mmCIF file of N, CA and C in Angstrom:
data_model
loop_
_atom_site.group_PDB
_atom_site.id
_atom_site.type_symbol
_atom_site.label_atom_id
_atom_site.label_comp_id
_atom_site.label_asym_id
_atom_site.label_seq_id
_atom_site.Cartn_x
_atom_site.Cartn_y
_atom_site.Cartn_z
ATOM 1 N N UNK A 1 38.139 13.203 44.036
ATOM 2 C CA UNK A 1 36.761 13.506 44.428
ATOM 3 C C UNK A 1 36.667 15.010 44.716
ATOM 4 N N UNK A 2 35.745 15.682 44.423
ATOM 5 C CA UNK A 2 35.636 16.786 44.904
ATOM 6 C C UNK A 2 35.300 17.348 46.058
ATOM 7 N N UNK A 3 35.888 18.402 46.677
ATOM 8 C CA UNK A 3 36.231 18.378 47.940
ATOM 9 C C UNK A 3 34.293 18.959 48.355
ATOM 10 N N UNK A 4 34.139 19.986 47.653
ATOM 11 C CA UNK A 4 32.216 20.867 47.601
ATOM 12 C C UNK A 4 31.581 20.181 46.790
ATOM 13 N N UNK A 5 30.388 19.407 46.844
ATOM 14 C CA UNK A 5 29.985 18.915 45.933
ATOM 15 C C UNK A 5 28.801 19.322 45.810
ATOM 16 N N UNK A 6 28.464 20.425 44.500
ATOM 17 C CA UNK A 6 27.321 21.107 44.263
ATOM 18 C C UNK A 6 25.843 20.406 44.534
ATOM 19 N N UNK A 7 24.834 21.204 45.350
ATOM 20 C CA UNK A 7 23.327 20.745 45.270
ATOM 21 C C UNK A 7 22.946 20.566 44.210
ATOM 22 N N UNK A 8 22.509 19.314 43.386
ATOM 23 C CA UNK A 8 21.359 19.377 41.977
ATOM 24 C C UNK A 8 20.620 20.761 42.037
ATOM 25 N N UNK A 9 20.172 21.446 43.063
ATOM 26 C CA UNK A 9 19.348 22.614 43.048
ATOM 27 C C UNK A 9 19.754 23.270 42.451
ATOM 28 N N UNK A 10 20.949 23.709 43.185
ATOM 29 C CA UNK A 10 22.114 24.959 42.948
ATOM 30 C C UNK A 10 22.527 24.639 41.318
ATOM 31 N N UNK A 11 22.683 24.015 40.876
ATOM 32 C CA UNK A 11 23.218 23.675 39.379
ATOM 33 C C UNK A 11 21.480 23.908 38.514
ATOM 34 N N UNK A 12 20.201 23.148 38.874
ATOM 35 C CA UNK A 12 19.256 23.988 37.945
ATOM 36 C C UNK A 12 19.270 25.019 38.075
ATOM 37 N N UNK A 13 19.467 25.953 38.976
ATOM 38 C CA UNK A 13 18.965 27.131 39.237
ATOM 39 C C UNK A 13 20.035 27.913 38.527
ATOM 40 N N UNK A 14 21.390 27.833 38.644
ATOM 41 C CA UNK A 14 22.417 28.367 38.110
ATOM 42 C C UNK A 14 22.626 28.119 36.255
ATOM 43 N N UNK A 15 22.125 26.722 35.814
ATOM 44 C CA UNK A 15 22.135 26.376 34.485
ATOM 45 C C UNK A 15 20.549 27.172 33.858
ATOM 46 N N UNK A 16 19.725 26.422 34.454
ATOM 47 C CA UNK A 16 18.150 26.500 33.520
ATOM 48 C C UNK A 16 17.144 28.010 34.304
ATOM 49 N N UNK A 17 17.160 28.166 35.363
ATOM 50 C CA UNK A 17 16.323 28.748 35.276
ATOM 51 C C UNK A 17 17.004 30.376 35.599
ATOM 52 N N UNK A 18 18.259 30.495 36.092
ATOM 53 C CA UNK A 18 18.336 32.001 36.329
ATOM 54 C C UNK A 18 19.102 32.154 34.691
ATOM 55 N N UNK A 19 19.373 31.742 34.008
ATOM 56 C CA UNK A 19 19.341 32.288 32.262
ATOM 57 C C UNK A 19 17.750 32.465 31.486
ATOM 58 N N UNK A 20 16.727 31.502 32.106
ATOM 59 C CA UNK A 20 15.752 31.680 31.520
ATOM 60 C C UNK A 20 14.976 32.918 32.235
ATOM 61 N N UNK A 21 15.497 33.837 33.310
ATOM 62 C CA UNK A 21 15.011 34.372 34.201
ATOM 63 C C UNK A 21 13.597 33.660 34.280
ATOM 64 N N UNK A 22 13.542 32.728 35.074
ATOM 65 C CA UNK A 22 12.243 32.819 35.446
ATOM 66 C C UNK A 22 12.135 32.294 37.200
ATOM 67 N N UNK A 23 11.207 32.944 37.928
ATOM 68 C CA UNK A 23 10.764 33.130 39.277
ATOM 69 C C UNK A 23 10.555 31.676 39.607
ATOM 70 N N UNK A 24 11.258 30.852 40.749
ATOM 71 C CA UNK A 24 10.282 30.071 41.260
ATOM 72 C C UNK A 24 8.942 29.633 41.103
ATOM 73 N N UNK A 25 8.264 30.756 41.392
ATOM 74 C CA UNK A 25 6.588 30.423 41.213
ATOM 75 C C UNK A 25 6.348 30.221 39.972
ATOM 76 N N UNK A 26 6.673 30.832 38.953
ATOM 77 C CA UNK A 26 6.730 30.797 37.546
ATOM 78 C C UNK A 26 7.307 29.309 37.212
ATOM 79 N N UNK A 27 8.366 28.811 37.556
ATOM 80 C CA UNK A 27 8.998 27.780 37.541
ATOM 81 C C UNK A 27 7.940 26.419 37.892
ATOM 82 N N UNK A 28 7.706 26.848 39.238
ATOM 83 C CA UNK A 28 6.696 25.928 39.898
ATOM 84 C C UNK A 28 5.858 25.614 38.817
ATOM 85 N N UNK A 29 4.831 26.721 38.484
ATOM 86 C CA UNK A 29 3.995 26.507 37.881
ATOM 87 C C UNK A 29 4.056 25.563 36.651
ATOM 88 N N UNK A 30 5.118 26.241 35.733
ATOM 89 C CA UNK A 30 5.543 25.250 34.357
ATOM 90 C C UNK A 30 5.918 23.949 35.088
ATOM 91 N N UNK A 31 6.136 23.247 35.845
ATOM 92 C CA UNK A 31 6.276 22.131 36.044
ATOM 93 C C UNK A 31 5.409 21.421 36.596
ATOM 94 N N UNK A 32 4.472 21.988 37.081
ATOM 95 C CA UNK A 32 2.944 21.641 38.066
ATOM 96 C C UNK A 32 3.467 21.064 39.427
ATOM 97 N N UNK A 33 4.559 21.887 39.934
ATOM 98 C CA UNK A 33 4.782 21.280 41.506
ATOM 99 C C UNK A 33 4.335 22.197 42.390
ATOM 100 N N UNK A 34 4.281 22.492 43.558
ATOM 101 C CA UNK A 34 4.732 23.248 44.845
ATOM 102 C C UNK A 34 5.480 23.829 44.382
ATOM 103 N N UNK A 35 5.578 25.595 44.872
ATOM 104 C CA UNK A 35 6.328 26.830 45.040
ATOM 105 C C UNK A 35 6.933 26.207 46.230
ATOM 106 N N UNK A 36 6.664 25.925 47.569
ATOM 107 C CA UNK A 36 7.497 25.506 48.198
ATOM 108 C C UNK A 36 8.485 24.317 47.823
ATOM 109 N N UNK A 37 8.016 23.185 47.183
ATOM 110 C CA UNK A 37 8.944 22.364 46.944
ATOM 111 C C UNK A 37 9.886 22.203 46.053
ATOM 112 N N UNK A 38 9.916 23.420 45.159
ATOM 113 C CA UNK A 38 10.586 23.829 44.170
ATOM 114 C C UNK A 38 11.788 24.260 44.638
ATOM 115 N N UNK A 39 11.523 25.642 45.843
ATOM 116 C CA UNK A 39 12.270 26.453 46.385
ATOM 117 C C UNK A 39 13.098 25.202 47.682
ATOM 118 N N UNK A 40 12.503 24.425 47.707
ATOM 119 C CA UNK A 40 13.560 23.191 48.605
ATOM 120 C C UNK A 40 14.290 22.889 47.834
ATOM 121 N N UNK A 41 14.031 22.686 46.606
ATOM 122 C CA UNK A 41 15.372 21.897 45.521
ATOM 123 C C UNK A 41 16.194 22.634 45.577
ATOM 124 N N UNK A 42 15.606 24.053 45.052
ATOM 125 C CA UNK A 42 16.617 24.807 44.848
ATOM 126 C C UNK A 42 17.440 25.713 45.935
ATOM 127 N N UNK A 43 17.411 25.394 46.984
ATOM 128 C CA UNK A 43 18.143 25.957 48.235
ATOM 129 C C UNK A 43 18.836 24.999 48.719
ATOM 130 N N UNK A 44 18.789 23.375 48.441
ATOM 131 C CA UNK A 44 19.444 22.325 48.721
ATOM 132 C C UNK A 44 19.075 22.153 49.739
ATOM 133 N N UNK A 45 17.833 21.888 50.594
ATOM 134 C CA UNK A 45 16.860 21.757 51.087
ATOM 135 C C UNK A 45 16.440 20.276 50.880
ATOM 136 N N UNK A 46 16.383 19.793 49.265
ATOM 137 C CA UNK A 46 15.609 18.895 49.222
ATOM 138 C C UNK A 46 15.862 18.832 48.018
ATOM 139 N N UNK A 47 16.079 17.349 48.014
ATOM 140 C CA UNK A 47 16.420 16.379 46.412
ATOM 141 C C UNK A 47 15.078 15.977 44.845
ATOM 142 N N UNK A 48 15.861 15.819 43.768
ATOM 143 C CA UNK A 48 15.562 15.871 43.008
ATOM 144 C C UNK A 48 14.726 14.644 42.648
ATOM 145 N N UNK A 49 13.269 14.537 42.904
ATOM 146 C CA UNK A 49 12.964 13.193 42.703
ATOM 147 C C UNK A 49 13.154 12.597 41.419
ATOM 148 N N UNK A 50 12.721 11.418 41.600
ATOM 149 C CA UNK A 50 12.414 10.862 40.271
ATOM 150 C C UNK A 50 11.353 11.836 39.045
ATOM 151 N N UNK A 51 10.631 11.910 40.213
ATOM 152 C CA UNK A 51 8.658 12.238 39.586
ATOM 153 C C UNK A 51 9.567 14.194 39.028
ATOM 154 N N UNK A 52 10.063 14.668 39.672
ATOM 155 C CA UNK A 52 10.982 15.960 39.334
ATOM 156 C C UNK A 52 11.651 15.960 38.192
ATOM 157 N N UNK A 53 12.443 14.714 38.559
ATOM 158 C CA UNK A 53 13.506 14.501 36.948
ATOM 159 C C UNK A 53 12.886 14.495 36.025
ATOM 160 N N UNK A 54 11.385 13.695 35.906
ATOM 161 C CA UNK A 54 11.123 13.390 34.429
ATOM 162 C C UNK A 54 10.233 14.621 34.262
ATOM 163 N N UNK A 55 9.826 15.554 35.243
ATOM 164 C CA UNK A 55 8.848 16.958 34.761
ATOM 165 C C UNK A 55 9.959 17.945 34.083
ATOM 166 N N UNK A 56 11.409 17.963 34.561
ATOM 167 C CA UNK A 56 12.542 18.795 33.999
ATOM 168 C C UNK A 56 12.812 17.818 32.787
ATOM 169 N N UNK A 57 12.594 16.679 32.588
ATOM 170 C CA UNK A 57 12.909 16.329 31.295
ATOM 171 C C UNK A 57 11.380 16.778 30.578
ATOM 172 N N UNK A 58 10.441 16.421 30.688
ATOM 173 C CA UNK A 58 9.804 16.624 29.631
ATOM 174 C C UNK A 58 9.115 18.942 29.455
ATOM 175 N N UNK A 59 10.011 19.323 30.038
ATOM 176 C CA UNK A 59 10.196 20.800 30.015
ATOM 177 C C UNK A 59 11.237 21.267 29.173
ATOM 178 N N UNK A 60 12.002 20.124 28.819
ATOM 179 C CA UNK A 60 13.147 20.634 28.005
ATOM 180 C C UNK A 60 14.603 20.953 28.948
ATOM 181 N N UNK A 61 14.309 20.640 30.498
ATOM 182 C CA UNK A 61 15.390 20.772 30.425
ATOM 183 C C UNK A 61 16.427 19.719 31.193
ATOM 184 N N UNK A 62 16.775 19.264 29.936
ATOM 185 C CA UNK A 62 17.961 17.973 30.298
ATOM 186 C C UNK A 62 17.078 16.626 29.961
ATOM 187 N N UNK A 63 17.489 15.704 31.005
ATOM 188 C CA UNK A 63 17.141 14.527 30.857
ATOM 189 C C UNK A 63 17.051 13.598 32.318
ATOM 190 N N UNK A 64 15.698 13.156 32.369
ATOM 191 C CA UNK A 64 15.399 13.164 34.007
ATOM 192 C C UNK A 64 16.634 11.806 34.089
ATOM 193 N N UNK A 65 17.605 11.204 33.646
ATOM 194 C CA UNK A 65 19.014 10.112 33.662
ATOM 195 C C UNK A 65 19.771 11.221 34.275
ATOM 196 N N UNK A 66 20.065 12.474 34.099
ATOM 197 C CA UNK A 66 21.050 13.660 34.256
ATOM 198 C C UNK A 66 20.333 14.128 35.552
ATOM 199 N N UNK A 67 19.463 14.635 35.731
ATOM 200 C CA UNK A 67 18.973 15.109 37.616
ATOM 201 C C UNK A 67 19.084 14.089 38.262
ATOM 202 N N UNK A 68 19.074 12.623 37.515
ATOM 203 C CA UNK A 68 18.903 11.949 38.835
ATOM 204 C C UNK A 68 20.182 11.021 39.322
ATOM 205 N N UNK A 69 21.127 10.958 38.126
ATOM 206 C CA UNK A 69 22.069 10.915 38.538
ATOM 207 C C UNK A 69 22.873 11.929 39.128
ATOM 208 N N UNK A 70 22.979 13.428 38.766
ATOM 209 C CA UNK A 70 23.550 14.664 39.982
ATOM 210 C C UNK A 70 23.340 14.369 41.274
ATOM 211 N N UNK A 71 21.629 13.806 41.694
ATOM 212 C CA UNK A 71 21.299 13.605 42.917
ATOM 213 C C UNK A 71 21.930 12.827 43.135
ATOM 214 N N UNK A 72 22.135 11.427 42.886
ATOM 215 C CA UNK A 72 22.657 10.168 43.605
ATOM 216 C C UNK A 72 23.817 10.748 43.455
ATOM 217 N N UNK A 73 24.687 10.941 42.991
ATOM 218 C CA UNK A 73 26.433 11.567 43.310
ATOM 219 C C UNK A 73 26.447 12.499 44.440
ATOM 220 N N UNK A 74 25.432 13.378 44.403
ATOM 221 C CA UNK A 74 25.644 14.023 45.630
ATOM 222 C C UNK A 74 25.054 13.342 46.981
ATOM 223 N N UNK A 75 24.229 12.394 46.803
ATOM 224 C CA UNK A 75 23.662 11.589 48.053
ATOM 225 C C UNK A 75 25.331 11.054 48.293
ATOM 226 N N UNK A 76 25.364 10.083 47.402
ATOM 227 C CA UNK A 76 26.541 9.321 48.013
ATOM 228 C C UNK A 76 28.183 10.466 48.108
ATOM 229 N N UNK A 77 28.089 11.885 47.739
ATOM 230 C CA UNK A 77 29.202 12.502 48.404
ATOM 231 C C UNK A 77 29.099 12.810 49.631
ATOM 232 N N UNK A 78 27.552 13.098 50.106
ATOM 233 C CA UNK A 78 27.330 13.647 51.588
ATOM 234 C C UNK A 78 28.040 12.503 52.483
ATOM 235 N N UNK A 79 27.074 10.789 51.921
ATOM 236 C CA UNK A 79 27.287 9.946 52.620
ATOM 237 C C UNK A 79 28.471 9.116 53.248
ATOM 238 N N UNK A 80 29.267 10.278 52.081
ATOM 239 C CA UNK A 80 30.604 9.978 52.199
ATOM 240 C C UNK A 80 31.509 10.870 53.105
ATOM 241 N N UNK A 81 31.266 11.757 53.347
ATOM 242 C CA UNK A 81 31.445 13.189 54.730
ATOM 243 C C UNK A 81 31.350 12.666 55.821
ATOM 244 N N UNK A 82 31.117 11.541 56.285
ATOM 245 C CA UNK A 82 30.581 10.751 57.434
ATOM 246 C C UNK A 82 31.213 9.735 57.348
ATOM 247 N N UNK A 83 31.706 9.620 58.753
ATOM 248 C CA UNK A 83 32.456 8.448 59.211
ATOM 249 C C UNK A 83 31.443 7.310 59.366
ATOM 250 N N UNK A 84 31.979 5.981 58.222
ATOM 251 C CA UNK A 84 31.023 4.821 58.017
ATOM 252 C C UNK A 84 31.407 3.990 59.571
ATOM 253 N N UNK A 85 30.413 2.919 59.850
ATOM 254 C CA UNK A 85 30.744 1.769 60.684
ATOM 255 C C UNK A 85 31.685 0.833 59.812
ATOM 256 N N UNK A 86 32.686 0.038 60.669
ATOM 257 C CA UNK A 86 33.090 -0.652 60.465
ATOM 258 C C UNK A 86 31.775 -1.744 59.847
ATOM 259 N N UNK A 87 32.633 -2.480 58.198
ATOM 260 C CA UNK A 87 31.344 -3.504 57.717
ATOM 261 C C UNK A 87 32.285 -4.727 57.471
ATOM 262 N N UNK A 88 31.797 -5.845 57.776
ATOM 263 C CA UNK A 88 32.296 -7.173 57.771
ATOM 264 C C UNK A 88 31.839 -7.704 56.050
ATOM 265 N N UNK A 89 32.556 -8.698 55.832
ATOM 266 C CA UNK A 89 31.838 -9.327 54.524
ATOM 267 C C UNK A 89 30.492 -10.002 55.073
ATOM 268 N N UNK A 90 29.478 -9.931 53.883
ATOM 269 C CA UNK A 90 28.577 -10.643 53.940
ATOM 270 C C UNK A 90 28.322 -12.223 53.981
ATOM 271 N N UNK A 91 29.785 -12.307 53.016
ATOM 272 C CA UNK A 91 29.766 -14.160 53.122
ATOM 273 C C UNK A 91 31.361 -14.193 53.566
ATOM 274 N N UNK A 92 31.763 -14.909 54.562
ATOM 275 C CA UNK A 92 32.258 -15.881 55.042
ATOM 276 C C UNK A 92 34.172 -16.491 53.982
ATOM 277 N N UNK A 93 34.902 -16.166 53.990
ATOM 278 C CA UNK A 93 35.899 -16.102 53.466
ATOM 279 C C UNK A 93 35.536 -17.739 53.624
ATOM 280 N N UNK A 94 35.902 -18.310 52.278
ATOM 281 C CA UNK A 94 36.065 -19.611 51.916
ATOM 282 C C UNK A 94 37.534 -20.303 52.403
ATOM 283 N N UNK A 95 38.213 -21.368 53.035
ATOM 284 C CA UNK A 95 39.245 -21.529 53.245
ATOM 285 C C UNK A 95 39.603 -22.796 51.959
#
């Protein structure tokens, strides 16, 4: 497992948009979101929705299956940084 496990943000921002140089707001705009909620993704602030994935897929970049699986790997690496509760089985060991 990897020990840092990159923000989805940090990886668009590093793959798609600082090669395409383009600004946040600029960014924002081509996708029709929030300048602020853009700049949450991309500061790791704030995850990649669904409704996100499929505006970066139909922008060309990637495939909203690919943002939204980055996100869930990194949900479940955080969730994994954290000491779980002890969990019992749900059903009942059969004798």
């Amino acid at each position: 497992m990897i020990h840092t496990h990159p923000h989805p943000g940090e990886i668009l921002k590093e793959m798609v948009f600082e090669p395409l140089n383009l600004s946040v707001t600029e960014a924002a705009g081509r996708l029709a979101v929030s300048r602020i909620t853009l700049s949450r993704v991309l500061n790791g602030r704030g995850g990649i929705s669904p409704d996100l994935a499929l505006r970066l897929e139909k922008s060309g970049a990637g495939t909203a299956r690919f943002w939204i699986s980055l996100q869930a790997n990194y949900d479940l690496w955080r969730a994994m940084q954290h000491k779980q509760p002890r969990v019992r089985a749900l059903q009942a060991a059969v004798a």
